[in-house]
Short mmCIF file of C-alpha atoms and ligand atoms in Angstrom, two decimals:
data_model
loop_
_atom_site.label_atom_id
_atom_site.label_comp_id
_atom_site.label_asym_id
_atom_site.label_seq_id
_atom_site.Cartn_x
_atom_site.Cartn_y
_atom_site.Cartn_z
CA UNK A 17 9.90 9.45 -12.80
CA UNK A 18 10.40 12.91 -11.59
CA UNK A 19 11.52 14.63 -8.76
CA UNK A 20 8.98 17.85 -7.02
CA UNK A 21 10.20 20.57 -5.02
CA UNK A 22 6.88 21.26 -2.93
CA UNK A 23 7.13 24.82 -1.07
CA UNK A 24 4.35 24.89 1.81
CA UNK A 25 3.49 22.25 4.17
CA UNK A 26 -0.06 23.49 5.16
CA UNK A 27 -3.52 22.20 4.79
CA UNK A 28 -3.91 21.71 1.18
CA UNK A 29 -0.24 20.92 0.51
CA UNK A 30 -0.66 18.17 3.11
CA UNK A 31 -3.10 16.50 1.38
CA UNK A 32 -1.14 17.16 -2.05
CA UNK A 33 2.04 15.85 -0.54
CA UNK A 34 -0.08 12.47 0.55
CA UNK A 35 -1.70 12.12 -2.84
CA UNK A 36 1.67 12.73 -4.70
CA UNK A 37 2.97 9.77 -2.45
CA UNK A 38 0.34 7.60 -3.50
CA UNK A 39 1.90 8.20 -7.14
CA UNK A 40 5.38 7.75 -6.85
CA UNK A 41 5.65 6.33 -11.06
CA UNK A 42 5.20 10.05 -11.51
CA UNK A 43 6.34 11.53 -8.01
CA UNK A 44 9.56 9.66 -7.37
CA UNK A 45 11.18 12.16 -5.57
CA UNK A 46 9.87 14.86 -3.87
CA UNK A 47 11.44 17.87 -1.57
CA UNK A 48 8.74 19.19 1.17
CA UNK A 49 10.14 22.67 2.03
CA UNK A 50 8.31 25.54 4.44
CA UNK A 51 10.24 28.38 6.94
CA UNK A 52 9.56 25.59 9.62
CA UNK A 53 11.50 23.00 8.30
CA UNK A 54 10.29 20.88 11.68
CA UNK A 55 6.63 21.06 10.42
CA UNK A 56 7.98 19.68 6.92
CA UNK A 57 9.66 16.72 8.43
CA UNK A 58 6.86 15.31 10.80
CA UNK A 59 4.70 15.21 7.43
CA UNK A 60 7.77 13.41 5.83
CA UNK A 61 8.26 10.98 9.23
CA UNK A 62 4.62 9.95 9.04
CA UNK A 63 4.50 9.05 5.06
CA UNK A 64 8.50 7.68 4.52
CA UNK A 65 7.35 3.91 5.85
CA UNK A 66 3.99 3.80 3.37
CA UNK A 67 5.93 5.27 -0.04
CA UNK A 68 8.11 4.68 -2.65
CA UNK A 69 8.53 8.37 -2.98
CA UNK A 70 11.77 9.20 -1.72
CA UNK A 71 11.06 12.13 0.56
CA UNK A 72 13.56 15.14 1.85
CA UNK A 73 12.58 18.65 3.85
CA UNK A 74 14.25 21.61 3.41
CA UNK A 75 13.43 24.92 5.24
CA UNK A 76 13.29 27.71 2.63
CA UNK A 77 11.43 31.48 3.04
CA UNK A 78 10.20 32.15 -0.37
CA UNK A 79 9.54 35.59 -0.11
CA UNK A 80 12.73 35.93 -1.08
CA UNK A 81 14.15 34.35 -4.56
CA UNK A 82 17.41 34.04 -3.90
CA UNK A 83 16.50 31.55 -1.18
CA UNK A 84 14.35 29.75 -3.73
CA UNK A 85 17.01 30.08 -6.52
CA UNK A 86 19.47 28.66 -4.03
CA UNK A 87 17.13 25.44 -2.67
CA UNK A 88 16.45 24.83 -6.17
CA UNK A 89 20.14 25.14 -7.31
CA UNK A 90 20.70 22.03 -4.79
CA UNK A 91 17.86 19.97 -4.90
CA UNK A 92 17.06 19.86 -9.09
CA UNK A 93 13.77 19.18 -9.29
CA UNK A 94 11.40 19.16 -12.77
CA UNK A 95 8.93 21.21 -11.15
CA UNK A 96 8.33 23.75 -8.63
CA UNK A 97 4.49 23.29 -6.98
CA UNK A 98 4.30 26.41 -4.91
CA UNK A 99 1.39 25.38 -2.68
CA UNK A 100 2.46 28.34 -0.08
CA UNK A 101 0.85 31.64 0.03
CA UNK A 102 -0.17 33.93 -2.73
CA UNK A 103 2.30 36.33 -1.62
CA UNK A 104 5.18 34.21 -2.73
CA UNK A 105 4.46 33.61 -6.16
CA UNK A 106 6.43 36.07 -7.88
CA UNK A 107 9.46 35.69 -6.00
CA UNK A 108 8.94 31.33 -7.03
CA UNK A 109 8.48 32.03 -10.37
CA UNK A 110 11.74 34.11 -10.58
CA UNK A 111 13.70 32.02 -8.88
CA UNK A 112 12.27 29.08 -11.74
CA UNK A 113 13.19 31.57 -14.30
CA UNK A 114 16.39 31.90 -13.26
CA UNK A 115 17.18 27.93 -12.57
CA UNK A 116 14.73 26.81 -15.97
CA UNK A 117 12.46 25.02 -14.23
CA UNK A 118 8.33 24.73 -14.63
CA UNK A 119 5.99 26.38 -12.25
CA UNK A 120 2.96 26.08 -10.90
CA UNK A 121 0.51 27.40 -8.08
CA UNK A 122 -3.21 27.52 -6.56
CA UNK A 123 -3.84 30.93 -6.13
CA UNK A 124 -2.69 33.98 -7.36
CA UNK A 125 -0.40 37.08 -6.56
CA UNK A 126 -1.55 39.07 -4.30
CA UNK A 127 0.56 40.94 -2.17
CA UNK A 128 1.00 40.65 1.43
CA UNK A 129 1.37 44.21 2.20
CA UNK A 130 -1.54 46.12 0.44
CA UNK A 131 -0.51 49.61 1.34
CA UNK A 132 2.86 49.19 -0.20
CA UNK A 133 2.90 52.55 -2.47
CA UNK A 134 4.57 50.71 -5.64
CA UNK A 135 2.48 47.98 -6.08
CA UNK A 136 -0.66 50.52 -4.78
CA UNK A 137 -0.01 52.73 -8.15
CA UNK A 138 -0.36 49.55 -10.22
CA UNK A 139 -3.46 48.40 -8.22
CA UNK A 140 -5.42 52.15 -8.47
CA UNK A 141 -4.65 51.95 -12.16
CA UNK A 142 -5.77 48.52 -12.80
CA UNK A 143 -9.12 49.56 -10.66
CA UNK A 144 -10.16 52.32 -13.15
CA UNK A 145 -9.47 50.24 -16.23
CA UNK A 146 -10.70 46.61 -15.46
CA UNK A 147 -13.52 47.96 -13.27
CA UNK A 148 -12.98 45.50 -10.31
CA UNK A 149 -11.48 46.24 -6.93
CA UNK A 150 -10.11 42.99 -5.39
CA UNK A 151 -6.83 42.86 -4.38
CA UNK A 152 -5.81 40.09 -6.40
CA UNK A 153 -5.66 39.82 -10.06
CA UNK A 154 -3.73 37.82 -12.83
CA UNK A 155 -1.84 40.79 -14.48
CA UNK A 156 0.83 40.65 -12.39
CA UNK A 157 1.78 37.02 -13.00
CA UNK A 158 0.53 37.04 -16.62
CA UNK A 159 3.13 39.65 -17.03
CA UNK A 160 5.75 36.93 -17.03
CA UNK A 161 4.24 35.34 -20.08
CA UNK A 162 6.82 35.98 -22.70
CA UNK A 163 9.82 35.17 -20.20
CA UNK A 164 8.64 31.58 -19.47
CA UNK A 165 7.70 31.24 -23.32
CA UNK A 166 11.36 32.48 -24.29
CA UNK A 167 12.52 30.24 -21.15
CA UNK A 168 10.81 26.86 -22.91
CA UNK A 169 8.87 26.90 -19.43
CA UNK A 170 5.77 26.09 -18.92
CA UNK A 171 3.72 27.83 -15.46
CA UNK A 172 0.40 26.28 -15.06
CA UNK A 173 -1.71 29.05 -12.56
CA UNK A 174 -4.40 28.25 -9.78
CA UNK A 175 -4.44 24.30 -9.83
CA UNK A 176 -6.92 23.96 -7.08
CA UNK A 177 -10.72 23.00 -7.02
CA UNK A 178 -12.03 27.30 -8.09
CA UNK A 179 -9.46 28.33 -9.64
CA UNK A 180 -8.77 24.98 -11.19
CA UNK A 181 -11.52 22.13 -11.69
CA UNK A 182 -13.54 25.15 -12.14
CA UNK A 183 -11.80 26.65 -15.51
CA UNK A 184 -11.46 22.40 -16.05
CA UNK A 185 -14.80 22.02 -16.11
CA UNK A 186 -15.22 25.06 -19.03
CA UNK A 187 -13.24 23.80 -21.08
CA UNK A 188 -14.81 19.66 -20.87
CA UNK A 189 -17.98 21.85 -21.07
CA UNK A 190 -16.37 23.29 -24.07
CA UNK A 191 -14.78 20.46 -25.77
CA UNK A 192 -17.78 17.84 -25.41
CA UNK A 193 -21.46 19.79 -24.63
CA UNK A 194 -21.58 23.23 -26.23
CA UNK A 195 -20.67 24.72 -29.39
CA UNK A 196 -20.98 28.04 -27.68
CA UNK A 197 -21.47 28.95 -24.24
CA UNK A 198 -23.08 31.97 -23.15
CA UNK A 199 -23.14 31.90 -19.49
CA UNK A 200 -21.50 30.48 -16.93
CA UNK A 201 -22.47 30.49 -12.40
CA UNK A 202 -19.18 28.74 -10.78
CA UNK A 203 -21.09 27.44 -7.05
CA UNK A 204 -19.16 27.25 -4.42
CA UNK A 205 -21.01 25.05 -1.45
CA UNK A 206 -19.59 24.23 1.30
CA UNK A 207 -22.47 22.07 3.61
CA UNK A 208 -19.47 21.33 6.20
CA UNK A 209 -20.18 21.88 9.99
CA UNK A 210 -17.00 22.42 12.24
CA UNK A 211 -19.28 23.28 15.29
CA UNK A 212 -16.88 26.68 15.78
CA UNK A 213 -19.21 29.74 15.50
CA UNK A 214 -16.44 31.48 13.21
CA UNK A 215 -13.07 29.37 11.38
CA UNK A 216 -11.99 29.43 8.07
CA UNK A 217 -11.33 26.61 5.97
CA UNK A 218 -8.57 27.24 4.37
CA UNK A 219 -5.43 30.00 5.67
CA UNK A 220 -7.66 32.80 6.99
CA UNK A 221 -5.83 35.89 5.97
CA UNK A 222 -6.31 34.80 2.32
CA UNK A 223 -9.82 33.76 3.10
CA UNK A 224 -10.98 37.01 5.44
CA UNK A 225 -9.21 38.95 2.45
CA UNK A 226 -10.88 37.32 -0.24
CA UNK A 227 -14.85 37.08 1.22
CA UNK A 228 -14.87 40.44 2.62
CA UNK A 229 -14.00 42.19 -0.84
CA UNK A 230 -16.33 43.95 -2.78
CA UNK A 231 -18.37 41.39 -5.34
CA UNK A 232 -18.04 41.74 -9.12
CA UNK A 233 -18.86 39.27 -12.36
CA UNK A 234 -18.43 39.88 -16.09
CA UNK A 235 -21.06 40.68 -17.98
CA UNK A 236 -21.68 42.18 -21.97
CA UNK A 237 -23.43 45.19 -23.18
CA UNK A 238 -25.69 45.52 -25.81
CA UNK A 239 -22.86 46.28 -28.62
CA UNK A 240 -21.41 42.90 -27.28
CA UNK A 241 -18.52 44.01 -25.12
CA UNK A 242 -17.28 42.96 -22.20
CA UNK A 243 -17.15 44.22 -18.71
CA UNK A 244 -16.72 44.11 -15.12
CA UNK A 245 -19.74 44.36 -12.84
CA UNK A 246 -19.17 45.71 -9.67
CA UNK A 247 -21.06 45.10 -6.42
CA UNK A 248 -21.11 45.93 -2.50
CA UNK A 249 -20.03 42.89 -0.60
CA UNK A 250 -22.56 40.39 0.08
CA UNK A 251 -24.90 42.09 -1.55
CA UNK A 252 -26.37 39.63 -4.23
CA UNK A 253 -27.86 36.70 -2.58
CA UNK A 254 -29.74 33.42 -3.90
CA UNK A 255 -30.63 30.50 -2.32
CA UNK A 256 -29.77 27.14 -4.22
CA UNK A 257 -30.83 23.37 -3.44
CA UNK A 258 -27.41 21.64 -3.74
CA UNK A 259 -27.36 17.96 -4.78
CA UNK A 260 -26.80 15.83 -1.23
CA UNK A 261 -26.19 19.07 0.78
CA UNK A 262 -29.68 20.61 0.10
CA UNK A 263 -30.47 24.71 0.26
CA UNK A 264 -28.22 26.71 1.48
CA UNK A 265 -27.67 31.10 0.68
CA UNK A 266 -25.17 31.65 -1.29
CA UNK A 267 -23.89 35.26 -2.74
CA UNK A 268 -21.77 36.61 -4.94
CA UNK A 269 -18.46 37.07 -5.07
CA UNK A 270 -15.29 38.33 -7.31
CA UNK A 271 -13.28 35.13 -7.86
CA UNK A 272 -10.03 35.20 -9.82
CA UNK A 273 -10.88 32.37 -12.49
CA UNK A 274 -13.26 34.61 -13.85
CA UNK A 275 -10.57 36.85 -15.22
CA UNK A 276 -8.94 34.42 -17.07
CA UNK A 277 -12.53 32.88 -17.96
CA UNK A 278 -13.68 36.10 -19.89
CA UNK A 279 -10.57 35.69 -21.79
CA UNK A 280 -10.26 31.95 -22.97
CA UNK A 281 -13.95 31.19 -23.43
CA UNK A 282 -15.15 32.65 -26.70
CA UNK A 283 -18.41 34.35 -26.67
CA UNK A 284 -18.92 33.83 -23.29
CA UNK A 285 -21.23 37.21 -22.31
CA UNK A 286 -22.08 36.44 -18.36
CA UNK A 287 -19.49 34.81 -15.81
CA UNK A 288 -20.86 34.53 -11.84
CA UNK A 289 -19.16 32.83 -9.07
CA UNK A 290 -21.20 32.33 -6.06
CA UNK A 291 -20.29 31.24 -2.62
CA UNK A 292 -22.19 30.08 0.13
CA UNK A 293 -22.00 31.37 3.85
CA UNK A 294 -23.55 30.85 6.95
CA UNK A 295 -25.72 33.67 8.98
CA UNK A 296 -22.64 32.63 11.76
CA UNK A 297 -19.98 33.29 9.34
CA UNK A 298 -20.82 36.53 7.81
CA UNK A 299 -22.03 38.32 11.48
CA UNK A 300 -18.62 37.27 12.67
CA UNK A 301 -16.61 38.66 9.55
CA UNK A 302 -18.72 41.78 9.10
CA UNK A 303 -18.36 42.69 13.26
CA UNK A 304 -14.26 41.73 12.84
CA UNK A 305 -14.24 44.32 10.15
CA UNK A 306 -15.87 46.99 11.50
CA UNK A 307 -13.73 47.08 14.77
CA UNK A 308 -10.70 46.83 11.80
CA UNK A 309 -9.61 43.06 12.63
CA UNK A 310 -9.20 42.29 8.87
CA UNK A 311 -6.23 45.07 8.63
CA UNK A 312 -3.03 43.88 6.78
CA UNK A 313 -1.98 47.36 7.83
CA UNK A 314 0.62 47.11 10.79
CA UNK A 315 -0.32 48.86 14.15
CA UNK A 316 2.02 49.45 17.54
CA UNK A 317 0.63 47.51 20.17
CA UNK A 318 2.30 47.63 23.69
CA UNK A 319 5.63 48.44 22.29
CA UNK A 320 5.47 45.65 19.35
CA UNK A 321 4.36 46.00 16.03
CA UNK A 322 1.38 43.70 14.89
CA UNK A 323 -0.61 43.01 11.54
CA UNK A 324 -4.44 42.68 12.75
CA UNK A 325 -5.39 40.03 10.52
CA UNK A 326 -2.24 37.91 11.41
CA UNK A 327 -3.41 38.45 15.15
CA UNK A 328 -6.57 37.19 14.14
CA UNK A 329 -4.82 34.03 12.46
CA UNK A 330 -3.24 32.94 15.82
CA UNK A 331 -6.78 33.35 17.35
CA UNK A 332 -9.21 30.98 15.13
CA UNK A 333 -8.78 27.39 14.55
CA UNK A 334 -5.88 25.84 12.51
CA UNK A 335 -7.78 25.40 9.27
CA UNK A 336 -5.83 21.98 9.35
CA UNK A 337 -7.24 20.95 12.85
CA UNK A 338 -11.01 20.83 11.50
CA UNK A 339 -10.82 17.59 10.22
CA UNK A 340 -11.70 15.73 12.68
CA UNK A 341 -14.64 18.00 13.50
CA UNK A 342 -16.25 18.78 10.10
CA UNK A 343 -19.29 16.20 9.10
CA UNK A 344 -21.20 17.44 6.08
CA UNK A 345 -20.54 17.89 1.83
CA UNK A 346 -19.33 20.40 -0.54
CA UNK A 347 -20.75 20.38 -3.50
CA UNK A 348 -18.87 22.49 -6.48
CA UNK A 349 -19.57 22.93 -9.75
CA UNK A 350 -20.85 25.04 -12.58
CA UNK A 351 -24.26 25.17 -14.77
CA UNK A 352 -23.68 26.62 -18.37
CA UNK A 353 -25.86 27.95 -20.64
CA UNK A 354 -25.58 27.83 -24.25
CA UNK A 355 -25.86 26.11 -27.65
CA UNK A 356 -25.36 22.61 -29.29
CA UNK A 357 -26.48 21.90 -32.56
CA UNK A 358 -28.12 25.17 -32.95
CA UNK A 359 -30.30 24.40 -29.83
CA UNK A 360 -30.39 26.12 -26.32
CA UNK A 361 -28.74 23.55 -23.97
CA UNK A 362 -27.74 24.03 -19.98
CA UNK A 363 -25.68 21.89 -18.45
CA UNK A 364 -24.42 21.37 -14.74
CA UNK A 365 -20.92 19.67 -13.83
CA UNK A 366 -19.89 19.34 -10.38
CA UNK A 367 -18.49 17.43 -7.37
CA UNK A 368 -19.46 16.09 -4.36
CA UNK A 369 -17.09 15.70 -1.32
CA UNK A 370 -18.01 14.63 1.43
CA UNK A 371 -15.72 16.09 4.75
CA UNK A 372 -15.12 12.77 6.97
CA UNK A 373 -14.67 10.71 4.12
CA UNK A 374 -11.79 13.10 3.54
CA UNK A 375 -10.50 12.72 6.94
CA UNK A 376 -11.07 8.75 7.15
CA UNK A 377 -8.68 8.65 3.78
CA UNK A 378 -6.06 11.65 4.74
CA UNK A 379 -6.81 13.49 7.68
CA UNK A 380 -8.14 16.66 6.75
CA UNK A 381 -11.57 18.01 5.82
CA UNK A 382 -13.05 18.74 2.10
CA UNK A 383 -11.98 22.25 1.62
CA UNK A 384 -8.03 21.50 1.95
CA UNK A 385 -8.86 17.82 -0.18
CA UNK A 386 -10.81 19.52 -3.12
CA UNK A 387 -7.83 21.81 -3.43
CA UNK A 388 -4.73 19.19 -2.49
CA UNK A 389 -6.25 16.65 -5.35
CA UNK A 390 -6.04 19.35 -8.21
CA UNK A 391 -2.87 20.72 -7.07
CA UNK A 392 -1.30 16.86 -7.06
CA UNK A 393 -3.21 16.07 -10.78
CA UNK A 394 -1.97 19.43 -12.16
CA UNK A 395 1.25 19.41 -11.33
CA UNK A 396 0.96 15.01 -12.62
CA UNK A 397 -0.02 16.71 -15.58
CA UNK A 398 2.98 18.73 -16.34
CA UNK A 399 5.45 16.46 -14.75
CA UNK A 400 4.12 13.63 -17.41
CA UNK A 401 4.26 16.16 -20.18
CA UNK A 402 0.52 16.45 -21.39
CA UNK A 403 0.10 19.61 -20.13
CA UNK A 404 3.84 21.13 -21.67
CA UNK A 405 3.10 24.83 -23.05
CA UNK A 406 5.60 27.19 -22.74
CA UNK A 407 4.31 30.43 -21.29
CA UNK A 408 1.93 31.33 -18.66
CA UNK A 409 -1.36 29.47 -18.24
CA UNK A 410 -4.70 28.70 -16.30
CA UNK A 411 -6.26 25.81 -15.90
CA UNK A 412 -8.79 25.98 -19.17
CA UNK A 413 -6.34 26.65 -21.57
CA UNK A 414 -5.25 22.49 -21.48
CA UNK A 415 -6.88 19.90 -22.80
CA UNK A 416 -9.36 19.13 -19.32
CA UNK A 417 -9.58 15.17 -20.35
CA UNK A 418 -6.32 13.65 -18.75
CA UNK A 419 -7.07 16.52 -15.27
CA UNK A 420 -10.60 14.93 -15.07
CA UNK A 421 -9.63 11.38 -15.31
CA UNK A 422 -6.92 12.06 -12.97
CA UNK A 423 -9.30 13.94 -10.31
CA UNK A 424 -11.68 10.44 -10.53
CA UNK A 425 -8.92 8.39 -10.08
CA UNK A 426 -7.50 10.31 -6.69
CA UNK A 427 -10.46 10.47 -5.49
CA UNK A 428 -12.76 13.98 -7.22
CA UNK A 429 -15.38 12.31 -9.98
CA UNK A 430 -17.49 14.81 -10.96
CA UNK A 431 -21.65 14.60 -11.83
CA UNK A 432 -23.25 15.80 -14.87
CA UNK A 433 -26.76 17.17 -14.76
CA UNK A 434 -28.68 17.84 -18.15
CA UNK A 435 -31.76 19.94 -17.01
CA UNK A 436 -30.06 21.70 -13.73
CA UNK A 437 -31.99 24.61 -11.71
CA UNK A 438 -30.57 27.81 -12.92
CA UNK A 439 -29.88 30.61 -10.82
CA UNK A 440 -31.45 33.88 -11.11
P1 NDP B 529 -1.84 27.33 5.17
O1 NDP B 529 -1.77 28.63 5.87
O2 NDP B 529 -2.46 26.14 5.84
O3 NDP B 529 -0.37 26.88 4.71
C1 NDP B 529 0.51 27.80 4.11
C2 NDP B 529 1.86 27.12 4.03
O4 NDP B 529 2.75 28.02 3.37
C3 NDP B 529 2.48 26.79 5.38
O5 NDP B 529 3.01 25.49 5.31
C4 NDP B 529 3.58 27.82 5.55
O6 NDP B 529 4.64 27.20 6.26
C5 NDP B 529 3.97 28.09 4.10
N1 NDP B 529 4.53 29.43 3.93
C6 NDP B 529 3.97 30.62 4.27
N2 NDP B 529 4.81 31.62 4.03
C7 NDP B 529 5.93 31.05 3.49
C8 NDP B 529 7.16 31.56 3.04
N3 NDP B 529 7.44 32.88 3.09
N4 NDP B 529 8.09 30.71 2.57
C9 NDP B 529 7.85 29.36 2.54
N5 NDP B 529 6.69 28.82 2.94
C10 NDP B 529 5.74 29.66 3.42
O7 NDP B 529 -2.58 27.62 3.75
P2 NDP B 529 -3.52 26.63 2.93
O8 NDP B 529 -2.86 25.31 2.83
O9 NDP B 529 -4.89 26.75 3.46
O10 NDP B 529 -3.50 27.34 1.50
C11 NDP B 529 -2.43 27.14 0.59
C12 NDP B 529 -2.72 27.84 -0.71
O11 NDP B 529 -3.88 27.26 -1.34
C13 NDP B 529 -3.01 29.33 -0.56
O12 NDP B 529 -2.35 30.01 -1.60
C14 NDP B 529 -4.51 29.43 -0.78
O13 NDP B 529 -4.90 30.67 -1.31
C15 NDP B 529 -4.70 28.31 -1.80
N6 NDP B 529 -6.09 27.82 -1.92
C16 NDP B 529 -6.59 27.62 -3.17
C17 NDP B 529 -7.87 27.14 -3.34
C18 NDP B 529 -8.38 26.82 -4.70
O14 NDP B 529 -9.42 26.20 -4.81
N7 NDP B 529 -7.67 27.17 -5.76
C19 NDP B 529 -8.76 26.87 -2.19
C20 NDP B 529 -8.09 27.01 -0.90
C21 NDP B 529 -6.82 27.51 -0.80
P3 NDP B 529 5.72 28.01 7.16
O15 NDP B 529 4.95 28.87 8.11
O16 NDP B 529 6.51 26.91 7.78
O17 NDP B 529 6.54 28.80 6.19
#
């Protein structure tokens, strides 16, 4: 029994809000809370005659603690599940600081304003000495580590499907099939057609942001240390024959888990996360772009100022709205290499998810159900106190056995695969 304040009210909080209903033993009482309080409510209207969950709304703008410290100050709640924006996580995790209450998230910090010249020194530094560009890293939130361990707080990071199952899926990997692994490719496939010739899946800015960066993995020299590897965007491709989706091109990309990855898993010399686009997809991001679409950077237009990007955002499809339109699979997983026994072994764990079953059970397509499901079962997992560690921590560094049952049960089993294709 335990009551959730849940900030965000988008497309993969809507699907974590409906699974959290579906598990009111755990999620007795839950708060939905967005700056459109309206938006929040309809959600709450449509679920309050199906649950025992008792359900309330708040309107909150968590870029700002004090509005967070002040929401939490009257509602009480065991745990915070910031299922918002990147940008806000700081400013949530302060405000839990200050109240004493656990945190957790599906994506982290990066901030919304990338030319800001504070947070700019931090980032140029961090560029030279971790050898990757992206704009989003963990140091910022890792930072907090000792305050939530002095606090008795635990803050469980990047509970979604990658970050999340993925660093889940290490650590099973880990715990059960390896005695060492040596190399890890996170795949990303989504199969899904919306019949658009450019959306996003999931909140756009983040997504535009996140695709169009510069690629990078972790790899080890020959003295056995540790690096970044980085790469032009797009510019290492494969092609891989997915289980029920079948080939598709996938390429490379920097991916946050990867971070945390090269830290947690020991002896682990080669980390890769690939993703795969269409031809459709990647002519429409690289032509947006080039004409400067993808700018976070403010610009006067006819007397008013506007963010390109967030322009952009009000032009493409409601990543919620493609539910109804998406028929295909994803298919996401990772293939290890390493030793058991003494003897080479790879091994592939993944999941299948198919996009209308999705929709036929909650409305929405795979992308925001791969990610809603994780962010429900991780936040289950703290609010039933298996996953209690005072600090700051991702995904891998908990025991992945109660996550994984949970992620069958509500509706993410995964598939093993002994002798998997590797990628090159
Ligand atoms: P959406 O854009 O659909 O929803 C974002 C929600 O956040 C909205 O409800 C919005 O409501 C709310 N929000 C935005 N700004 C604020 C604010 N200042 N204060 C309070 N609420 C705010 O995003 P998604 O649902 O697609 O994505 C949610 C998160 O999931 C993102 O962080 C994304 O990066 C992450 N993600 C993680 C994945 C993973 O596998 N780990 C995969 C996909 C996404 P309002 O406008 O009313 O404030």
């Amino acid at each position: 029994m335990a009551r959730a304040l849940i900030i965000g009210c988008g497309a993969v909080a809507t699907v974590a809000i409906k699974k959290c209903c579906t598990a009111s033993e755990v999620f007795s009482e839950i708060c939905i809370a967005s700056r459109h309080r309206e938006n929040c409510e309809k959600l709450a209207q449509e679920l309050r005659p199906n649950t025992k969950t008792v359900i309330t709304t708040a309107a909150v703008d968590a870029d700002k603690a004090e509005n967070v410290v002040k929401l939490i100050k009257e509602y009480k709640p065991d745990l915070v599940m910031n299922i918002a924006l990147p940008y806000q996580d700081l400013a949530i995790m302060d405000a839990c600081l200050e109240c004493g209450v656990n945190y957790m998230d599906t994506a982290n910090y990066e901030p919304e304003n990338i030319d800001d010249p504070e947070w700019r020194k931090v980032y140029d530094k961090r560029c030279k000495e971790q050898g990757f560009s992206a704009y989003f890293d963990y140091s910022w939130q890792w930072a907090y580590k000792e305050k939530f361990e002095k606090a008795g707080l635990t803050a469980l990071l990047g509970s979604g499907f990658d970050p999340g199952v993925s660093q889940a899926y290490c650590a099973y990997a880990l715990k059960h099939q390896f005695d060492t692994i040596e190399e890890i490719d996170i795949l990303d496939c989504n199969g899904g057609d919306h019949g658009y010739k450019f959306a996003t899946n999931f909140n756009p800015e983040i997504n535009l942001r996140e695709v169009s960066a510069p690629g990078s993995y972790w790899d080890t020299d020959e003295n056995g240390k540790g690096h970044w590897v980085e790469i032009p965007a797009m510019s290492i491709k494969r092609v891989y024959d997915f289980d029920q989706v079948g080939q598709k091109d996938m390429y490379l990309l920097h991916h946050e888990e990867i971070e945390s990855l090269a830290q947690n898993i020991p002896g682990v010399k080669r980390i890769r996360f690939f993703m795969t686009f269409g031809q459709s997809y990647l002519d429409h991001m690289r032509c947006l772009e080039d004409v400067g679409m993808l700018s976070t950077q403010p610009i006067k237009f006819q007397g008013q100022e506007i963010v390109p990007i967030q322009f952009l955002k009000a032009l493409l499809p409601d990543p919620a709205s493609l539910g109804p339109r998406t028929v295909g699979k994803t298919n996401i997983g990772c293939i290890f290499k390493g030793t058991k026994d003494g003897k080479p072994k790879t091994y592939y764990l993944y999941n299948v998810c198919d996009h209308q079953e999705c929709y036929k059970e909650l409305g929405s397509q795979a992308i925001a159900y791969t990610t809603g499901v994780p962010a429900m079962c991780g936040a289950m997992m703290v609010l039933t106190g298996k996953w209690n560690k005072p600090g700051v921590h991702t995904v891998e560094e908990f025991d992945p056995d109660p996550f994984m049952e949970a992620l069958t049960k509500y509706g993410l089993p995964w598939k093993e695969n002994f002798n998997p294709v590797l990628v090159d």
